mmCIF file of C-alpha atoms in Angstrom:
data_model
loop_
_atom_site.group_PDB
_atom_site.id
_atom_site.type_symbol
_atom_site.label_atom_id
_atom_site.label_comp_id
_atom_site.label_asym_id
_atom_site.label_seq_id
_atom_site.Cartn_x
_atom_site.Cartn_y
_atom_site.Cartn_z
ATOM 1 C CA MET A 168 7.908 8.882 16.868
ATOM 2 C CA PRO A 169 9.906 5.663 17.446
ATOM 3 C CA TYR A 170 13.554 5.681 18.570
ATOM 4 C CA PRO A 171 15.521 2.890 16.821
ATOM 5 C CA ARG A 172 17.755 0.654 18.840
ATOM 6 C CA THR A 173 21.500 0.380 18.424
ATOM 7 C CA LEU A 174 22.346 -1.273 15.099
ATOM 8 C CA HIS A 175 23.907 -4.715 14.896
ATOM 9 C CA ALA A 176 25.204 -6.345 11.777
ATOM 10 C CA LEU A 177 22.499 -8.677 10.512
ATOM 11 C CA VAL A 178 21.343 -9.407 14.008
ATOM 12 C CA LEU A 179 18.438 -11.725 14.580
ATOM 13 C CA VAL A 180 16.793 -10.970 17.948
ATOM 14 C CA ALA A 181 13.993 -13.075 19.316
ATOM 15 C CA ALA A 182 11.602 -10.544 20.884
ATOM 16 C CA SER A 183 9.356 -13.086 22.524
ATOM 17 C CA THR A 184 9.612 -16.696 23.580
ATOM 18 C CA VAL A 185 7.587 -19.362 21.749
ATOM 19 C CA THR A 186 5.868 -21.911 23.910
ATOM 20 C CA LEU A 187 5.506 -25.156 22.024
ATOM 21 C CA PRO A 188 3.022 -27.496 23.707
ATOM 22 C CA ALA A 189 3.455 -31.148 22.904
ATOM 23 C CA GLN A 190 1.190 -32.352 20.121
ATOM 24 C CA GLU A 191 1.107 -34.801 17.258
ATOM 25 C CA PRO A 192 2.209 -33.678 13.790
ATOM 26 C CA VAL A 193 -0.595 -32.060 11.834
ATOM 27 C CA SER A 194 -1.546 -33.618 8.493
ATOM 28 C CA GLU A 195 -2.085 -30.994 5.826
ATOM 29 C CA PRO A 196 -3.255 -31.073 2.203
ATOM 30 C CA GLY A 197 -0.511 -31.338 -0.423
ATOM 31 C CA GLY A 198 1.682 -33.810 1.364
ATOM 32 C CA GLY A 199 1.509 -32.176 4.766
ATOM 33 C CA GLU A 200 3.207 -28.902 3.786
ATOM 34 C CA LEU A 201 2.780 -25.936 6.090
ATOM 35 C CA ARG A 202 0.566 -23.276 4.473
ATOM 36 C CA VAL A 203 1.977 -19.770 4.835
ATOM 37 C CA PHE A 204 0.530 -16.347 4.075
ATOM 38 C CA LEU A 205 3.398 -13.832 3.739
ATOM 39 C CA ASP A 206 2.049 -10.334 4.450
ATOM 40 C CA CYS A 207 4.879 -8.065 3.307
ATOM 41 C CA GLY A 208 4.648 -5.138 0.920
ATOM 42 C CA PHE A 209 8.416 -4.931 0.210
ATOM 43 C CA CYS A 210 9.645 -8.548 0.269
ATOM 44 C CA ASP A 211 11.020 -10.353 -2.777
ATOM 45 C CA PHE A 212 8.351 -13.053 -2.923
ATOM 46 C CA ASP A 213 10.025 -15.071 -5.695
ATOM 47 C CA TYR A 214 13.266 -15.220 -3.705
ATOM 48 C CA VAL A 215 11.484 -16.240 -0.503
ATOM 49 C CA ARG A 216 9.573 -18.991 -2.303
ATOM 50 C CA THR A 217 12.702 -20.280 -4.061
ATOM 51 C CA GLU A 218 14.790 -20.367 -0.869
ATOM 52 C CA THR A 219 12.029 -21.828 1.296
ATOM 53 C CA PRO A 220 10.486 -24.665 -0.750
ATOM 54 C CA TRP A 221 9.488 -26.730 2.288
ATOM 55 C CA VAL A 222 6.256 -24.755 2.870
ATOM 56 C CA SER A 223 3.300 -23.923 0.681
ATOM 57 C CA TYR A 224 2.438 -20.276 0.052
ATOM 58 C CA VAL A 225 -1.179 -19.208 -0.130
ATOM 59 C CA ARG A 226 -2.557 -15.841 -1.185
ATOM 60 C CA ASP A 227 -5.252 -15.527 1.486
ATOM 61 C CA ARG A 228 -4.690 -15.464 5.206
ATOM 62 C CA THR A 229 -7.872 -17.436 5.918
ATOM 63 C CA ALA A 230 -6.374 -20.414 4.067
ATOM 64 C CA ALA A 231 -3.049 -20.218 5.946
ATOM 65 C CA ASP A 232 -1.678 -22.143 8.934
ATOM 66 C CA VAL A 233 0.749 -19.268 9.669
ATOM 67 C CA HIS A 234 0.263 -15.576 8.926
ATOM 68 C CA VAL A 235 3.671 -13.832 8.666
ATOM 69 C CA LEU A 236 3.305 -10.075 9.043
ATOM 70 C CA VAL A 237 6.454 -8.083 8.253
ATOM 71 C CA THR A 238 6.854 -4.357 9.076
ATOM 72 C CA ARG A 239 9.859 -2.052 9.206
ATOM 73 C CA LEU A 240 11.196 1.174 10.680
ATOM 74 C CA ASN A 241 14.219 3.233 9.649
ATOM 75 C CA THR A 242 17.192 3.159 11.995
ATOM 76 C CA GLY A 243 19.347 6.138 12.937
ATOM 77 C CA ALA A 244 22.190 5.039 10.662
ATOM 78 C CA GLY A 245 19.960 4.723 7.603
ATOM 79 C CA GLY A 246 19.316 0.999 7.769
ATOM 80 C CA SER A 247 16.058 -0.700 8.693
ATOM 81 C CA GLU A 248 14.690 -2.678 11.622
ATOM 82 C CA TYR A 249 12.325 -5.403 10.392
ATOM 83 C CA THR A 250 9.746 -6.870 12.775
ATOM 84 C CA LEU A 251 8.318 -10.246 11.828
ATOM 85 C CA ASP A 252 5.175 -11.425 13.621
ATOM 86 C CA PHE A 253 4.238 -15.072 13.227
ATOM 87 C CA VAL A 254 0.542 -15.728 13.978
ATOM 88 C CA GLY A 255 -0.647 -19.335 14.047
ATOM 89 C CA ARG A 256 -4.054 -20.203 12.622
ATOM 90 C CA GLY A 257 -6.204 -23.326 12.578
ATOM 91 C CA PRO A 258 -4.321 -26.148 14.284
ATOM 92 C CA PHE A 259 -1.640 -23.642 15.314
ATOM 93 C CA ALA A 260 -4.024 -21.063 16.811
ATOM 94 C CA GLY A 261 -2.469 -19.423 19.851
ATOM 95 C CA LEU A 262 1.076 -20.199 18.742
ATOM 96 C CA THR A 263 2.719 -16.803 18.044
ATOM 97 C CA ASP A 264 6.200 -15.421 17.947
ATOM 98 C CA THR A 265 8.065 -12.209 17.008
ATOM 99 C CA LEU A 266 11.566 -11.964 15.510
ATOM 100 C CA ARG A 267 13.556 -8.906 14.498
ATOM 101 C CA TYR A 268 16.274 -8.322 11.946
ATOM 102 C CA VAL A 269 18.344 -5.104 11.687
ATOM 103 C CA SER A 270 20.111 -4.158 8.440
ATOM 104 C CA ARG A 271 23.061 -1.832 7.941
ATOM 105 C CA PRO A 272 22.779 1.194 5.633
ATOM 106 C CA THR A 273 25.642 -0.216 3.555
ATOM 107 C CA ASP A 274 23.960 -3.629 3.048
ATOM 108 C CA THR A 275 23.093 -4.430 -0.542
ATOM 109 C CA ASP A 276 19.595 -5.554 -1.567
ATOM 110 C CA GLU A 277 20.948 -9.092 -1.871
ATOM 111 C CA VAL A 278 22.280 -9.080 1.679
ATOM 112 C CA VAL A 279 19.025 -7.686 3.056
ATOM 113 C CA ARG A 280 16.712 -10.089 1.253
ATOM 114 C CA ALA A 281 18.870 -13.076 2.156
ATOM 115 C CA ALA A 282 18.926 -12.163 5.856
ATOM 116 C CA LEU A 283 15.214 -11.324 5.878
ATOM 117 C CA THR A 284 14.424 -14.650 4.215
ATOM 118 C CA ARG A 285 16.601 -16.446 6.791
ATOM 119 C CA THR A 286 14.660 -14.756 9.561
ATOM 120 C CA ILE A 287 11.360 -15.868 7.993
ATOM 121 C CA GLN A 288 12.678 -19.427 7.820
ATOM 122 C CA LEU A 289 13.714 -19.363 11.471
ATOM 123 C CA GLY A 290 10.256 -18.208 12.500
ATOM 124 C CA LEU A 291 8.556 -20.946 10.475
ATOM 125 C CA VAL A 292 10.646 -23.794 11.907
ATOM 126 C CA PRO A 293 8.558 -24.256 15.123
ATOM 127 C CA TYR A 294 5.442 -24.661 12.936
ATOM 128 C CA ALA A 295 6.965 -26.819 10.185
ATOM 129 C CA ALA A 296 8.546 -29.067 12.832
ATOM 130 C CA ARG A 297 5.038 -30.154 13.844
ATOM 131 C CA THR A 298 4.072 -31.302 10.332
ATOM 132 C CA PRO A 299 5.269 -34.360 8.404
ATOM 133 C CA GLN A 300 7.810 -32.078 6.693
ATOM 134 C CA GLY A 301 9.474 -31.676 10.098
ATOM 135 C CA ALA A 302 11.280 -34.980 9.626
ATOM 136 C CA GLY A 303 13.174 -33.435 6.724
ATOM 137 C CA LEU A 304 14.395 -30.383 8.585
ATOM 138 C CA ARG A 305 18.049 -30.192 9.611
ATOM 139 C CA VAL A 306 19.743 -27.640 11.902
ATOM 140 C CA SER A 307 23.024 -26.017 10.867
ATOM 141 C CA TYR A 308 25.131 -23.341 12.519
ATOM 142 C CA SER A 309 27.643 -20.884 11.042
ATOM 143 C CA ALA A 310 30.155 -19.516 13.546
ATOM 144 C CA ASP A 311 31.319 -16.864 11.092
ATOM 145 C CA ALA A 312 27.814 -15.466 10.647
ATOM 146 C CA ALA A 313 27.142 -15.563 14.399
ATOM 147 C CA ALA A 314 30.355 -13.692 15.102
ATOM 148 C CA ALA A 315 29.545 -10.811 12.781
ATOM 149 C CA PRO A 316 30.856 -7.625 14.420
ATOM 150 C CA ALA A 317 28.435 -5.107 15.872
ATOM 151 C CA MET A 318 28.852 -1.353 15.616
ATOM 152 C CA PRO A 319 32.391 -0.288 16.568
ATOM 153 C CA ALA A 320 32.620 1.217 20.005
ATOM 154 C CA ASP A 321 34.741 4.062 18.604
ATOM 155 C CA ASP A 322 32.533 5.497 15.845
ATOM 156 C CA PRO A 323 34.447 8.296 14.034
ATOM 157 C CA TRP A 324 31.157 9.753 12.809
ATOM 158 C CA HIS A 325 29.609 9.773 16.302
ATOM 159 C CA ALA A 326 26.371 8.240 14.910
ATOM 160 C CA TRP A 327 25.881 11.047 12.340
ATOM 161 C CA VAL A 328 24.577 10.044 8.903
ATOM 162 C CA PHE A 329 24.697 12.364 5.876
ATOM 163 C CA SER A 330 22.986 12.314 2.503
ATOM 164 C CA VAL A 331 23.026 14.513 -0.571
ATOM 165 C CA GLY A 332 21.297 14.274 -3.916
ATOM 166 C CA ALA A 333 20.421 16.149 -7.095
ATOM 167 C CA SER A 334 18.409 15.541 -10.268
ATOM 168 C CA THR A 335 17.671 17.417 -13.477
ATOM 169 C CA SER A 336 15.563 16.898 -16.572
ATOM 170 C CA LEU A 337 15.206 18.591 -19.933
ATOM 171 C CA GLN A 338 12.480 18.262 -22.527
ATOM 172 C CA ARG A 339 12.261 20.161 -25.814
ATOM 173 C CA GLU A 340 9.775 20.291 -28.659
ATOM 174 C CA SER A 341 9.321 22.679 -31.557
ATOM 175 C CA ARG A 342 6.929 24.972 -29.640
ATOM 176 C CA GLN A 343 7.625 24.235 -26.034
ATOM 177 C CA ASN A 344 10.420 23.267 -23.691
ATOM 178 C CA GLU A 345 10.818 22.444 -20.045
ATOM 179 C CA PHE A 346 13.721 22.376 -17.599
ATOM 180 C CA ARG A 347 13.689 21.052 -14.044
ATOM 181 C CA PHE A 348 16.364 20.887 -11.371
ATOM 182 C CA SER A 349 16.157 19.816 -7.743
ATOM 183 C CA GLY A 350 18.604 19.072 -4.982
ATOM 184 C CA ASP A 351 18.492 18.027 -1.386
ATOM 185 C CA PHE A 352 20.732 17.297 1.558
ATOM 186 C CA GLY A 353 20.264 15.847 5.026
ATOM 187 C CA ALA A 354 22.112 14.993 8.199
ATOM 188 C CA ARG A 355 20.793 13.124 11.224
ATOM 189 C CA ARG A 356 21.953 11.635 14.450
ATOM 190 C CA ILE A 357 19.636 9.228 16.227
ATOM 191 C CA THR A 358 20.295 7.528 19.558
ATOM 192 C CA PRO A 359 17.852 6.049 22.076
ATOM 193 C CA GLU A 360 17.996 9.323 24.026
ATOM 194 C CA TRP A 361 18.237 11.984 21.294
ATOM 195 C CA LYS A 362 17.218 12.638 17.713
ATOM 196 C CA PHE A 363 18.817 15.424 15.670
ATOM 197 C CA GLY A 364 18.138 16.274 12.053
ATOM 198 C CA VAL A 365 19.080 18.915 9.494
ATOM 199 C CA SER A 366 17.670 18.942 5.962
ATOM 200 C CA GLY A 367 17.331 21.160 2.937
ATOM 201 C CA TYR A 368 15.585 21.066 -0.417
ATOM 202 C CA GLY A 369 15.423 23.249 -3.509
ATOM 203 C CA SER A 370 13.793 23.037 -6.932
ATOM 204 C CA VAL A 371 13.601 25.218 -10.045
ATOM 205 C CA GLU A 372 11.134 24.654 -12.908
ATOM 206 C CA ARG A 373 11.146 26.629 -16.150
ATOM 207 C CA GLU A 374 8.650 26.270 -19.013
ATOM 208 C CA ARG A 375 8.396 28.102 -22.329
ATOM 209 C CA PHE A 376 5.450 27.949 -24.762
ATOM 210 C CA THR A 377 5.343 29.497 -28.218
ATOM 211 C CA LEU A 378 1.794 30.537 -29.126
ATOM 212 C CA GLU A 379 0.476 32.051 -32.355
ATOM 213 C CA ASP A 380 0.812 35.629 -31.152
ATOM 214 C CA ARG A 381 3.204 35.525 -28.206
ATOM 215 C CA VAL A 382 5.594 33.540 -26.069
ATOM 216 C CA VAL A 383 4.580 32.476 -22.564
ATOM 217 C CA THR A 384 7.177 31.629 -19.967
ATOM 218 C CA SER A 385 6.712 30.137 -16.525
ATOM 219 C CA ARG A 386 9.139 29.837 -13.624
ATOM 220 C CA ARG A 387 8.573 28.211 -10.229
ATOM 221 C CA GLU A 388 11.127 28.096 -7.433
ATOM 222 C CA SER A 389 10.846 26.471 -4.038
ATOM 223 C CA TYR A 390 13.439 26.217 -1.269
ATOM 224 C CA GLN A 391 13.255 24.871 2.266
ATOM 225 C CA GLY A 392 15.591 24.077 5.118
ATOM 226 C CA GLY A 393 15.008 22.912 8.647
ATOM 227 C CA VAL A 394 16.489 21.597 11.860
ATOM 228 C CA VAL A 395 14.903 19.485 14.571
ATOM 229 C CA ALA A 396 15.984 18.180 17.985
ATOM 230 C CA VAL A 397 13.962 15.638 20.002
ATOM 231 C CA ARG A 398 14.598 14.231 23.489
ATOM 232 C CA SER A 399 13.243 10.860 24.502
ATOM 233 C CA LEU A 400 11.389 10.944 27.814
ATOM 234 C CA GLY A 401 10.608 7.294 28.321
ATOM 235 C CA ASP A 402 8.433 4.797 26.489
ATOM 236 C CA HIS A 403 5.529 7.208 25.918
ATOM 237 C CA TRP A 404 6.856 10.782 25.809
ATOM 238 C CA GLY A 405 9.112 12.927 23.639
ATOM 239 C CA ALA A 406 9.887 16.643 23.622
ATOM 240 C CA GLY A 407 11.766 18.797 21.165
ATOM 241 C CA ALA A 408 11.881 21.842 18.910
ATOM 242 C CA GLU A 409 12.076 22.600 15.221
ATOM 243 C CA ALA A 410 12.915 25.563 12.998
ATOM 244 C CA VAL A 411 12.010 25.831 9.309
ATOM 245 C CA VAL A 412 13.038 28.413 6.684
ATOM 246 C CA SER A 413 11.374 28.426 3.264
ATOM 247 C CA SER A 414 10.802 30.459 0.101
ATOM 248 C CA SER A 415 8.286 29.801 -2.686
ATOM 249 C CA THR A 416 7.196 31.709 -5.747
ATOM 250 C CA PHE A 417 3.988 29.655 -5.835
ATOM 251 C CA ARG A 418 3.174 30.605 -2.212
ATOM 252 C CA ASN A 419 4.194 34.257 -2.688
ATOM 253 C CA THR A 420 6.698 33.962 0.133
ATOM 254 C CA GLU A 421 10.080 35.531 -0.332
ATOM 255 C CA LEU A 422 11.042 34.295 3.128
ATOM 256 C CA ALA A 423 9.079 32.345 5.747
ATOM 257 C CA VAL A 424 10.548 31.350 9.136
ATOM 258 C CA ARG A 425 8.916 29.229 11.835
ATOM 259 C CA ALA A 426 10.349 28.114 15.159
ATOM 260 C CA ALA A 427 8.388 26.041 17.668
ATOM 261 C CA PRO A 428 8.968 23.684 20.625
ATOM 262 C CA ALA A 429 6.706 20.639 20.789
ATOM 263 C CA VAL A 430 5.731 17.749 23.040
ATOM 264 C CA GLU A 431 4.417 14.329 21.991
ATOM 265 C CA TYR A 432 2.633 11.522 23.834
ATOM 266 C CA SER A 433 2.305 7.992 22.481
ATOM 267 C CA VAL A 434 -0.647 5.995 23.834
ATOM 268 C CA TRP A 435 1.218 2.749 23.201
ATOM 269 C CA PRO A 436 4.962 2.330 23.798
ATOM 270 C CA TYR A 437 7.101 3.502 20.885
ATOM 271 C CA GLU A 438 8.648 0.065 20.589
ATOM 272 C CA VAL A 439 5.410 -1.354 19.080
ATOM 273 C CA ALA A 440 5.221 1.362 16.399
ATOM 274 C CA THR A 441 5.635 -1.170 13.594
ATOM 275 C CA ARG A 442 2.263 -2.682 14.488
ATOM 276 C CA ARG A 443 0.254 0.156 15.984
ATOM 277 C CA GLN A 444 0.767 3.775 16.994
ATOM 278 C CA LEU A 445 -1.461 6.520 18.380
ATOM 279 C CA THR A 446 0.267 9.825 19.107
ATOM 280 C CA LEU A 447 -0.770 13.279 20.240
ATOM 281 C CA GLN A 448 1.524 16.209 19.541
ATOM 282 C CA TYR A 449 1.210 19.858 20.431
ATOM 283 C CA SER A 450 3.506 22.736 19.390
ATOM 284 C CA VAL A 451 3.437 26.475 19.944
ATOM 285 C CA GLY A 452 5.781 28.973 18.302
ATOM 286 C CA VAL A 453 6.314 32.013 16.103
ATOM 287 C CA SER A 454 6.091 32.419 12.302
ATOM 288 C CA SER A 455 7.483 35.318 10.321
ATOM 289 C CA PHE A 456 6.688 36.081 6.677
ATOM 290 C CA ARG A 457 8.070 38.376 3.997
ATOM 291 C CA TYR A 458 5.972 38.379 0.836
ATOM 292 C CA ARG A 459 6.921 38.932 -2.809
ATOM 293 C CA GLU A 460 3.725 40.874 -3.603
ATOM 294 C CA GLU A 461 1.132 42.624 -1.468
ATOM 295 C CA THR A 462 -1.337 40.170 -0.002
ATOM 296 C CA ILE A 463 -5.148 40.267 0.343
ATOM 297 C CA PHE A 464 -4.572 41.577 3.878
ATOM 298 C CA ASP A 465 -2.491 44.491 2.533
ATOM 299 C CA ARG A 466 0.691 43.122 4.013
ATOM 300 C CA LEU A 467 4.234 42.780 2.717
ATOM 301 C CA ARG A 468 5.567 41.277 5.949
ATOM 302 C CA GLU A 469 4.241 40.102 9.319
ATOM 303 C CA THR A 470 5.101 38.022 12.399
ATOM 304 C CA ARG A 471 2.453 35.874 14.095
ATOM 305 C CA PRO A 472 2.296 33.446 17.079
ATOM 306 C CA THR A 473 1.145 29.990 16.009
ATOM 307 C CA GLN A 474 -0.003 26.694 17.475
ATOM 308 C CA SER A 475 -0.640 23.195 16.144
ATOM 309 C CA PHE A 476 -2.193 20.005 17.475
ATOM 310 C CA VAL A 477 -1.776 16.708 15.612
ATOM 311 C CA VAL A 478 -3.316 13.314 16.328
ATOM 312 C CA GLY A 479 -1.815 10.441 14.374
ATOM 313 C CA TYR A 480 -2.978 6.822 14.174
ATOM 314 C CA ASP A 481 -1.414 3.880 12.328
ATOM 315 C CA VAL A 482 -2.118 0.172 12.638
ATOM 316 C CA ARG A 483 -1.140 -2.927 10.708
ATOM 317 C CA GLN A 484 -2.805 -6.178 11.699
ATOM 318 C CA PRO A 485 -3.592 -9.534 10.015
ATOM 319 C CA TRP A 486 -6.941 -8.126 8.826
ATOM 320 C CA GLY A 487 -5.259 -5.250 6.982
ATOM 321 C CA SER A 488 -3.972 -1.753 7.739
ATOM 322 C CA ALA A 489 -5.248 1.710 8.543
ATOM 323 C CA ASP A 490 -3.797 5.145 9.077
ATOM 324 C CA ALA A 491 -5.210 8.549 9.880
ATOM 325 C CA GLU A 492 -3.971 11.994 10.856
ATOM 326 C CA LEU A 493 -5.866 15.030 12.093
ATOM 327 C CA GLU A 494 -4.105 18.409 12.350
ATOM 328 C CA ALA A 495 -5.602 21.592 13.730
ATOM 329 C CA ALA A 496 -3.539 24.796 13.420
ATOM 330 C CA ALA A 497 -4.286 28.423 14.166
ATOM 331 C CA PHE A 498 -2.711 31.819 14.800
ATOM 332 C CA LEU A 499 -2.855 32.596 18.530
ATOM 333 C CA ASP A 500 -3.540 36.289 18.015
ATOM 334 C CA ASP A 501 -6.556 35.517 15.750
ATOM 335 C CA LEU A 502 -8.129 32.079 16.138
ATOM 336 C CA THR A 503 -10.484 32.711 13.215
ATOM 337 C CA GLN A 504 -7.462 32.271 10.916
ATOM 338 C CA ASN A 505 -7.029 28.536 11.177
ATOM 339 C CA ARG A 506 -6.704 25.287 9.301
ATOM 340 C CA LEU A 507 -8.099 21.791 9.857
ATOM 341 C CA GLU A 508 -6.716 18.872 7.851
ATOM 342 C CA PHE A 509 -7.667 15.195 7.906
ATOM 343 C CA ASP A 510 -6.021 12.297 6.006
ATOM 344 C CA ALA A 511 -7.007 8.648 6.250
ATOM 345 C CA GLY A 512 -6.578 5.337 4.485
ATOM 346 C CA LEU A 513 -7.995 1.863 5.070
ATOM 347 C CA ASP A 514 -7.081 -1.472 3.526
ATOM 348 C CA VAL A 515 -9.303 -4.328 4.736
ATOM 349 C CA ARG A 516 -9.349 -7.980 3.650
ATOM 350 C CA LEU A 517 -13.098 -8.643 3.717
ATOM 351 C CA VAL A 518 -13.323 -12.283 2.728
ATOM 352 C CA ARG A 519 -11.053 -14.725 0.927
ATOM 353 C CA GLY A 520 -9.483 -12.886 -2.002
ATOM 354 C CA LEU A 521 -11.584 -9.706 -1.589
ATOM 355 C CA THR A 522 -9.906 -6.495 -0.379
ATOM 356 C CA LEU A 523 -11.477 -3.076 0.197
ATOM 357 C CA ARG A 524 -9.424 0.083 -0.142
ATOM 358 C CA VAL A 525 -10.813 3.427 1.037
ATOM 359 C CA GLY A 526 -9.092 6.699 1.657
ATOM 360 C CA GLY A 527 -8.998 10.407 1.183
ATOM 361 C CA ASN A 528 -8.189 13.777 2.661
ATOM 362 C CA ALA A 529 -10.071 16.972 3.431
ATOM 363 C CA SER A 530 -9.009 20.473 4.543
ATOM 364 C CA LEU A 531 -10.839 23.507 5.845
ATOM 365 C CA ILE A 532 -8.613 26.470 5.014
ATOM 366 C CA ARG A 533 -8.924 29.829 6.753
ATOM 367 C CA ASP A 534 -5.294 30.877 7.019
ATOM 368 C CA GLN A 535 -4.086 31.760 3.525
ATOM 369 C CA LEU A 536 -2.151 34.861 4.534
ATOM 370 C CA SER A 537 0.096 34.941 1.490
ATOM 371 C CA ILE A 538 -2.501 35.078 -1.315
ATOM 372 C CA VAL A 539 -1.614 37.865 -3.762
ATOM 373 C CA LYS A 540 -4.014 40.820 -3.712
ATOM 374 C CA ARG A 541 -4.191 41.398 -7.475
ATOM 375 C CA ASP A 542 -6.198 39.092 -9.744
ATOM 376 C CA ALA A 543 -4.379 36.127 -11.216
ATOM 377 C CA THR A 544 -3.697 36.166 -14.966
ATOM 378 C CA PRO A 545 -4.946 33.267 -17.136
ATOM 379 C CA GLU A 546 -1.348 32.072 -17.564
ATOM 380 C CA GLU A 547 -0.770 32.005 -13.827
ATOM 381 C CA ILE A 548 -3.920 29.952 -13.315
ATOM 382 C CA LEU A 549 -3.401 27.468 -16.181
ATOM 383 C CA LEU A 550 0.338 27.005 -15.490
ATOM 384 C CA GLN A 551 -0.225 26.895 -11.701
ATOM 385 C CA ARG A 552 2.370 29.610 -11.085
ATOM 386 C CA ARG A 553 0.639 30.903 -7.938
ATOM 387 C CA ALA A 554 -1.671 29.705 -5.183
ATOM 388 C CA LEU A 555 -5.346 30.666 -5.451
ATOM 389 C CA ARG A 556 -7.704 31.506 -2.628
ATOM 390 C CA THR A 557 -9.924 28.666 -1.454
ATOM 391 C CA ASP A 558 -11.964 27.716 1.620
ATOM 392 C CA TYR A 559 -11.582 23.972 1.305
ATOM 393 C CA ARG A 560 -9.861 21.126 -0.506
ATOM 394 C CA TYR A 561 -10.693 17.422 -0.587
ATOM 395 C CA SER A 562 -10.104 14.202 -2.455
ATOM 396 C CA ALA A 563 -11.221 10.623 -2.001
ATOM 397 C CA TYR A 564 -10.850 7.140 -3.451
ATOM 398 C CA VAL A 565 -12.524 3.771 -3.014
ATOM 399 C CA GLY A 566 -11.757 0.461 -4.656
ATOM 400 C CA LEU A 567 -12.187 -3.301 -4.525
ATOM 401 C CA SER A 568 -9.824 -6.001 -5.664
ATOM 402 C CA TYR A 569 -10.626 -9.685 -5.937
ATOM 403 C CA THR A 570 -8.371 -12.627 -6.749
ATOM 404 C CA PHE A 571 -9.453 -16.187 -7.266
ATOM 405 C CA GLY A 572 -8.093 -19.520 -8.470
ATOM 406 C CA SER A 573 -5.513 -21.843 -6.954
ATOM 407 C CA ILE A 574 -4.301 -20.834 -3.507
ATOM 408 C CA PHE A 575 -1.518 -23.449 -3.349
ATOM 409 C CA ASN A 576 0.600 -22.488 -6.375
ATOM 410 C CA SER A 577 4.135 -21.757 -5.117
ATOM 411 C CA VAL A 578 5.901 -22.105 -8.497
ATOM 412 C CA VAL A 579 8.459 -19.414 -9.419
ATOM 413 C CA ASN A 580 9.089 -18.807 -13.131
ATOM 414 C CA PRO A 581 11.012 -15.566 -13.922
ATOM 415 C CA ARG A 582 11.072 -15.948 -17.732
ATOM 416 C CA PHE A 583 10.168 -12.810 -19.710
ATOM 417 C CA GLY A 584 10.179 -10.856 -16.478
ATOM 418 C CA SER A 585 11.287 -7.666 -18.214
ATOM 419 C CA GLY A 586 9.481 -8.204 -21.479
ATOM 420 C CA PRO A 587 5.930 -8.973 -22.679
ATOM 421 C CA GLY A 588 5.635 -11.629 -20.003
ATOM 422 C CA ASN A 589 5.537 -9.038 -17.257
ATOM 423 C CA ILE A 590 1.780 -8.931 -17.708
ATOM 424 C CA LEU A 591 1.861 -12.031 -15.487
ATOM 425 C CA GLN A 592 3.835 -10.417 -12.691
#
């Protein structure tokens, strides 16, 4: 898991030095404009295009002179650290750079998108300067922006960040009604050396159905709270412990408690987590259960030693992105009661305009200790009021998307954006 750096107010940090070999300006189609492929799943594209009209935006990386890959990580204060990788292509092959921008948790969307766009512009300057458009570029400097204060040395909150939230919904019809309520809270303190977190969540769902001969009611409750502490042990190691308390009518658990220390190793340094990450984590601990009804193992309560091993992989590169996680868990006093879960997703740009998306998850389940011994009623099955016994679970998806047409259209037209015209968005 990455450990965010100290926040600075709208700080732009050059993470690597660009080497610009002398060369003649490159003539490009469309008046010599630099062709840019912006690879960002959360950027405001219309805003970037409007504020940066001196380049051409293409929708395929193979047609670009510069591939701009933007990734982000959450910071300890609740802001974000954005990493922008600039990868030159064609006449700019081999010319790369990385810039970073850090936002505050109190920054508005407008502040963030403006600063992120400014960082994109800064990264594109070395490339645009080597095209005919370079003659039109001018350099300006704002002392006020450069002197923006960093985090105060005397932080009254001592780096702690708190959050709380709640939501409710109500739906009524002549023969059925539904009520839902959920709430959550969280507190965290993240520094380069330590990571602390406390969180809680609760939800209540009630449903009522009026049938011809009877009334059917359904109620589901779920509560969970936890605490975690992690110590950074260099660029590749982390160690910590967590404790979780939960209760669920669906899972037949009146009270479930788990406490476990853990250690994690990152094959690559944590600082490159926005681009690639491969981690191995092992934990061993104790779990205690108190059930609402007698289980298939004739138990109303039990305490068991547990272990878990997790391998996680995530990568985002110019060709696309991929992520996968494999978890193996078992009870130490009976290894035949275990669970193996695998999740994966792949998004690959095959050729110009053609993208392949594949993903899915699969589980082998041999540790359902809390399954109720008695048979489930039809209402419990149809309304999903309780978990059912199973040996496996899986799901999968595959898809292709293809776009074609002009690759040089950078026009922004926001008309009818919230009406019928949104079919064009």
